[in-house]
PDB file of C-alpha atoms in Angstrom:
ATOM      1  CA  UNK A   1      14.947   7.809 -23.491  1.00 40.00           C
ATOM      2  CA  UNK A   2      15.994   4.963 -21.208  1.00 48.00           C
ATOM      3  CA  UNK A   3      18.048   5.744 -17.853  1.00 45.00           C
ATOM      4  CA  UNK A   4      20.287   2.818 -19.559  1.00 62.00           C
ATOM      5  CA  UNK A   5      20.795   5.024 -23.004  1.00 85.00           C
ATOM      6  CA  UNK A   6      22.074   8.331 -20.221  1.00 89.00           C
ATOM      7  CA  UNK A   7      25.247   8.726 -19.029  1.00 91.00           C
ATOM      8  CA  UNK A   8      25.731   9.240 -15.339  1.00 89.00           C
ATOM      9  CA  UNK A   9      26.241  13.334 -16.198  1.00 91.00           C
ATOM     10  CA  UNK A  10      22.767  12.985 -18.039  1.00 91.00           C
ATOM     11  CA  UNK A  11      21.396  11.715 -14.838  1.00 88.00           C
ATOM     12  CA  UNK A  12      22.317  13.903 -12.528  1.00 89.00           C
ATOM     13  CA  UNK A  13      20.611  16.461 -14.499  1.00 92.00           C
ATOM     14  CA  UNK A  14      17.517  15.040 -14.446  1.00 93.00           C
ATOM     15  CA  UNK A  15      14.443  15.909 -12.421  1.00 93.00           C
ATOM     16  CA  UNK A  16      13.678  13.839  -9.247  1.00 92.00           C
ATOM     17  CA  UNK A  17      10.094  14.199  -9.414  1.00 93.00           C
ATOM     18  CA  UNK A  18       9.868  13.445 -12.741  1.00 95.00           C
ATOM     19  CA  UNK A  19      10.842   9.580 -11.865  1.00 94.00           C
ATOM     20  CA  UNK A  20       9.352   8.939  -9.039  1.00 94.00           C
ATOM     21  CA  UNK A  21       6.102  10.023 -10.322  1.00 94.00           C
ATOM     22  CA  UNK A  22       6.800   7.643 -12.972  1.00 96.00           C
ATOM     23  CA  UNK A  23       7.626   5.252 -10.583  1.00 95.00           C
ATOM     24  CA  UNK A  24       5.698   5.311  -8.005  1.00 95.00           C
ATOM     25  CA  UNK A  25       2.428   5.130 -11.100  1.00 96.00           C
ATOM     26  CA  UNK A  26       4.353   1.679 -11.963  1.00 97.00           C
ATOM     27  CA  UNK A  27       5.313   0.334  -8.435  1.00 97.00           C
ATOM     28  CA  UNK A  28       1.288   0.654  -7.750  1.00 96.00           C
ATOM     29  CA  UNK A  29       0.411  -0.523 -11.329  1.00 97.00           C
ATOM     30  CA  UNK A  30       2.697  -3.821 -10.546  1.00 97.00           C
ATOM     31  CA  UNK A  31       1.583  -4.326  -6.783  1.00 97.00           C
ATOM     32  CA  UNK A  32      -2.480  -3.844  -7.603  1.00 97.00           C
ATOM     33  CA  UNK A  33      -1.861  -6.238 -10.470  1.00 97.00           C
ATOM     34  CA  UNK A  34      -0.471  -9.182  -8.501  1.00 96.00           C
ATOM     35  CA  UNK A  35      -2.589  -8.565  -6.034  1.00 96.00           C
ATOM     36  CA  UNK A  36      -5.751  -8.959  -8.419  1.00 97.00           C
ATOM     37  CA  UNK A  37      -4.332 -11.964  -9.991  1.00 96.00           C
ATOM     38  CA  UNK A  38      -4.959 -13.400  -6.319  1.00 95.00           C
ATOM     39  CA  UNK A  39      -8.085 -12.019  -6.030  1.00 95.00           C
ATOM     40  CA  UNK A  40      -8.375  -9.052  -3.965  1.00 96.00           C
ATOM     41  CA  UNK A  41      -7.670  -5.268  -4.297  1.00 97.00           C
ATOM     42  CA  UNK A  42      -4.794  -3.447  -2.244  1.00 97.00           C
ATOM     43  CA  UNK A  43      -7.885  -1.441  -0.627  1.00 98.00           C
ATOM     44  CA  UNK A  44      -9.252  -4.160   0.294  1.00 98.00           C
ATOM     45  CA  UNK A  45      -5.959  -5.242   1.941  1.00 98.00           C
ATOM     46  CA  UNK A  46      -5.702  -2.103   3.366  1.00 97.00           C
ATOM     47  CA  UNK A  47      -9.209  -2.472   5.014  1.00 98.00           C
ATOM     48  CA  UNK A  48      -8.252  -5.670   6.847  1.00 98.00           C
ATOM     49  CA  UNK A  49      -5.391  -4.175   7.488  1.00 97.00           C
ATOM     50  CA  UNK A  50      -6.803  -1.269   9.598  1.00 97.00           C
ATOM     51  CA  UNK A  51      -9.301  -2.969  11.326  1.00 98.00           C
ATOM     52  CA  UNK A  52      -7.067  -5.506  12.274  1.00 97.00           C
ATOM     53  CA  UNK A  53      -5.394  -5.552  16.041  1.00 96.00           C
ATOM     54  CA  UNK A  54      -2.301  -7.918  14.554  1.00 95.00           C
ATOM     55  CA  UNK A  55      -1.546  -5.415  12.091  1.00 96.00           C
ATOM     56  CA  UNK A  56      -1.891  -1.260  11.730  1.00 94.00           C
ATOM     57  CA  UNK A  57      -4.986  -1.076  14.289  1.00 93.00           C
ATOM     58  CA  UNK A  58      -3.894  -0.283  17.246  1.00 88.00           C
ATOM     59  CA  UNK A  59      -7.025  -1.668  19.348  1.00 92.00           C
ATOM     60  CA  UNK A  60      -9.278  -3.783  16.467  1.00 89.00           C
ATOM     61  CA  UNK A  61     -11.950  -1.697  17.430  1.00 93.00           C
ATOM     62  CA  UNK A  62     -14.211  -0.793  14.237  1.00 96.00           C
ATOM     63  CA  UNK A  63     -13.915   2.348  12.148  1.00 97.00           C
ATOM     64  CA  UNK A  64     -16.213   3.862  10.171  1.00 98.00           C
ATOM     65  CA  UNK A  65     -15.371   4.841   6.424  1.00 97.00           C
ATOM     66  CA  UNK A  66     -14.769   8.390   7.239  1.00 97.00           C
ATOM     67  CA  UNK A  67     -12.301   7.330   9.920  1.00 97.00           C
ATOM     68  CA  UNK A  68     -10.760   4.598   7.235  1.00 97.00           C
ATOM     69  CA  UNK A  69     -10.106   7.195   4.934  1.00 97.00           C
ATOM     70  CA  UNK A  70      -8.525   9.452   7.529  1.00 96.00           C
ATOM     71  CA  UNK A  71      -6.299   6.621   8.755  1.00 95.00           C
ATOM     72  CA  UNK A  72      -5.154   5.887   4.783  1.00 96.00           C
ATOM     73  CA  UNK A  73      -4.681   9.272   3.883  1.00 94.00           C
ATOM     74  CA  UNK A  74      -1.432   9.481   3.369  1.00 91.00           C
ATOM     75  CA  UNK A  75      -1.728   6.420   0.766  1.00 93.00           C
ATOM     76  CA  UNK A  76      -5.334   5.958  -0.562  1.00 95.00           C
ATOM     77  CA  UNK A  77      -5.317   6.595  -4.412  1.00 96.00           C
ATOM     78  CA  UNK A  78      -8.216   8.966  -5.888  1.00 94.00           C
ATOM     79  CA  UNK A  79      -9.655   6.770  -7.237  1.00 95.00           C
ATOM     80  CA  UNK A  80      -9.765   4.255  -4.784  1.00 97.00           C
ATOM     81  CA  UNK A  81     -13.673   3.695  -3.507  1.00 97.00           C
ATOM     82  CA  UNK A  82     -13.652   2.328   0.235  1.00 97.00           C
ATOM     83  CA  UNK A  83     -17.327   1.931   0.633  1.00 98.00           C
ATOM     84  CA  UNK A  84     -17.371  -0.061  -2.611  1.00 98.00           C
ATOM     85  CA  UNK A  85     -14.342  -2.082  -1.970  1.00 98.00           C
ATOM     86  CA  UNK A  86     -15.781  -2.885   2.196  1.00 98.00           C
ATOM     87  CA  UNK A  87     -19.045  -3.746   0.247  1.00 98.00           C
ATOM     88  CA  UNK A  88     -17.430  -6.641  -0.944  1.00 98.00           C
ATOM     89  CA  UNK A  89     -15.465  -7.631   1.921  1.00 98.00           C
ATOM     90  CA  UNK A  90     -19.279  -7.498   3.462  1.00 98.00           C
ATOM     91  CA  UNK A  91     -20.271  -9.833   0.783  1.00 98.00           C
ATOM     92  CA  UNK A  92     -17.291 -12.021   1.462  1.00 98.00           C
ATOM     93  CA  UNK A  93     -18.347 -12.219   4.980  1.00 98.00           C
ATOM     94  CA  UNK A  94     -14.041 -10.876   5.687  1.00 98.00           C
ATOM     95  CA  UNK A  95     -16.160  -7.573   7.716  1.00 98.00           C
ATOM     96  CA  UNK A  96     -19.361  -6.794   9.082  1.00 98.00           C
ATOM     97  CA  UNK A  97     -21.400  -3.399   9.934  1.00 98.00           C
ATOM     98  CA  UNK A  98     -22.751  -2.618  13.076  1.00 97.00           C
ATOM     99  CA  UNK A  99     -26.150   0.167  13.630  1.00 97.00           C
ATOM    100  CA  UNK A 100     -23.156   2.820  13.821  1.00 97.00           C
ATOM    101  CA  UNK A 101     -21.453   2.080  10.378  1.00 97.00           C
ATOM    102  CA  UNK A 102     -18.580   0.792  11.638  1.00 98.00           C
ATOM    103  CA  UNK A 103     -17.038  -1.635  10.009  1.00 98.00           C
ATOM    104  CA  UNK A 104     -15.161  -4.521  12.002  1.00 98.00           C
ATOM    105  CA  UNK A 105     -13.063  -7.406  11.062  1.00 98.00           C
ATOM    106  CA  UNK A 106     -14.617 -11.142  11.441  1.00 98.00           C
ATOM    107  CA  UNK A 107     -12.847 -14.146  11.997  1.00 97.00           C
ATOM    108  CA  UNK A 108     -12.536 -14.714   8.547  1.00 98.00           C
ATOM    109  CA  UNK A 109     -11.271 -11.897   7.528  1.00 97.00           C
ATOM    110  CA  UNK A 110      -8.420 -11.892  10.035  1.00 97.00           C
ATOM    111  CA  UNK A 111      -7.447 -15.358   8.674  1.00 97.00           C
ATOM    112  CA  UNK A 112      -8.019 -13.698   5.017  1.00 97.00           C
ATOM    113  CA  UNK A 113      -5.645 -10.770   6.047  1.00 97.00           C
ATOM    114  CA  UNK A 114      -2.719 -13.644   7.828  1.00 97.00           C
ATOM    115  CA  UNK A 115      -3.383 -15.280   4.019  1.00 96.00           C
ATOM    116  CA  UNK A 116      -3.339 -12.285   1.428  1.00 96.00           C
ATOM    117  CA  UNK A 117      -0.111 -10.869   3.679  1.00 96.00           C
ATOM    118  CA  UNK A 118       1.655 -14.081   2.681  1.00 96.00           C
ATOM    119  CA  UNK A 119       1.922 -12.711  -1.122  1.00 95.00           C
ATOM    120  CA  UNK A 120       3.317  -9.225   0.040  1.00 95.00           C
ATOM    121  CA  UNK A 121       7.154 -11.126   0.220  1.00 96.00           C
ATOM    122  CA  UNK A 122       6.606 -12.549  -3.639  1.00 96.00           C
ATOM    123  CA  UNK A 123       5.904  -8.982  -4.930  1.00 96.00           C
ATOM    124  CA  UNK A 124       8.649  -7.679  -3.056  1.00 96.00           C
ATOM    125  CA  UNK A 125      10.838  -9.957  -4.384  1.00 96.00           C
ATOM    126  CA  UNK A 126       9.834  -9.448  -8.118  1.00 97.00           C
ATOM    127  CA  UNK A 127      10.271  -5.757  -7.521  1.00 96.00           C
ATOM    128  CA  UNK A 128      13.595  -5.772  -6.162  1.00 96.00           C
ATOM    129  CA  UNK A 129      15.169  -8.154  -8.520  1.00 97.00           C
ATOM    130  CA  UNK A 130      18.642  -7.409  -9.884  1.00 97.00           C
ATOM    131  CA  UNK A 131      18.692  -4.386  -6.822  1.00 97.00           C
ATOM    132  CA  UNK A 132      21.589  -4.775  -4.326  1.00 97.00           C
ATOM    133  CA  UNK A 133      20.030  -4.363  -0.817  1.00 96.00           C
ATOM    134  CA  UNK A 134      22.697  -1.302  -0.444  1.00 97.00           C
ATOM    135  CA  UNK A 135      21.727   0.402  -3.229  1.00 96.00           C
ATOM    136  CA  UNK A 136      18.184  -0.090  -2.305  1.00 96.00           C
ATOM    137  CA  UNK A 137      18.456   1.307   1.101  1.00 96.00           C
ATOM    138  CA  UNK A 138      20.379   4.223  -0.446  1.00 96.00           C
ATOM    139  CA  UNK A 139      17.956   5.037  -3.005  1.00 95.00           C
ATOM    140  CA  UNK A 140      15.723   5.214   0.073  1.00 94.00           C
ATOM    141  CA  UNK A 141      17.881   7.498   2.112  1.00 94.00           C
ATOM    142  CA  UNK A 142      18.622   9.782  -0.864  1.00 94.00           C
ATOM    143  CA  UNK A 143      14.418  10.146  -1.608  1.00 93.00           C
ATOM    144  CA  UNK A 144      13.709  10.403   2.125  1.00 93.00           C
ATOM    145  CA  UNK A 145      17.003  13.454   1.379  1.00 93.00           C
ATOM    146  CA  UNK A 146      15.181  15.148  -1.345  1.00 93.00           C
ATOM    147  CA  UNK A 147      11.690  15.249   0.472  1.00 91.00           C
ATOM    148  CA  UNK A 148      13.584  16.840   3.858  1.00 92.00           C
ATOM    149  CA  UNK A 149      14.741  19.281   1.279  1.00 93.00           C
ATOM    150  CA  UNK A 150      11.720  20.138  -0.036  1.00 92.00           C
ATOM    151  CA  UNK A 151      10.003  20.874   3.509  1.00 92.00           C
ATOM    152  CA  UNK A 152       8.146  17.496   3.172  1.00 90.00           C
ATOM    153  CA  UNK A 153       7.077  15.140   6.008  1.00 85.00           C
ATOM    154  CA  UNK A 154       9.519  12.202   5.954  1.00 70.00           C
ATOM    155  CA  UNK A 155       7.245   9.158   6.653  1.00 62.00           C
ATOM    156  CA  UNK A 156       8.229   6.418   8.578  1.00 59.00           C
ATOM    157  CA  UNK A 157       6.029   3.091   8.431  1.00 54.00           C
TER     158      UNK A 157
END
């Protein structure tokens, strides 16, 4: 059954974490997608990301994967594999390693990060299509609701 095919009654009934497990599964689904279609993997994004002083790294010092992991914790999938997905960004030349396994960003990889970023506004876009920006932002305030109601951590990023 389609939330189109319920009435607004048949809604309200209807448990939260039900759908947004469902779609939270298809909001990554849709976002690793595009993001492969360009070429790279959200972890990978993520590693640039962290090891990157212009973005979530507070200092662009290097991390090791243990303190990668640690840092994504509250978003790294499962069945994401960090020491397979920096081995490429190795490859690519976007990191290197240093005799203490840290990882750092290059030069190229901080132009790679400035480049793959530039497709983050496309896929927002697509996602929020037909969404009034009010609606969105109360969806938002209603989930961030529900998880102060169930004793959750309400993340800000």
């Amino acid at each position: 059954m389609t939330t189109q095919q319920m009435s607004d009654a048949e809604l309200a009934g209807q448990p939260a974490a039900y759908w947004t497990g469902v779609a939270n599964e298809a909001l990554v689904a849709f976002t690793r997608a595009r993001q492969a279609e360009k070429g790279y993997t959200q972890p990978q994004f993520w590693l640039l990301r962290n090891l990157s002083a212009n973005d979530i790294s507070p200092d662009g010092e290097g991390m090791t994967l243990t303190e990668l992991r640690e840092a994504m914790a509250s978003y790294i999938r499962a069945e994401d594999d960090l020491a397979a997905e920096a081995d490429v960004l190795l490859e690519r030349g976007w990191l290197t390693r240093d005799a203490e396994s840290r990882l750092w960003l290059t030069e190229e990889g901080e132009r790679a990060r400035v480049d793959l970023k530039r497709n983050t506004p496309a896929i927002l876009a697509a996602l929020h299509e037909g969404i009034d920006e009010a609606d969105y932002v109360t969806t938002l305030k209603v989930l961030q609701r529900l998880i102060h109601n169930a004793g959750g951590p309400v993340a800000r990023r």
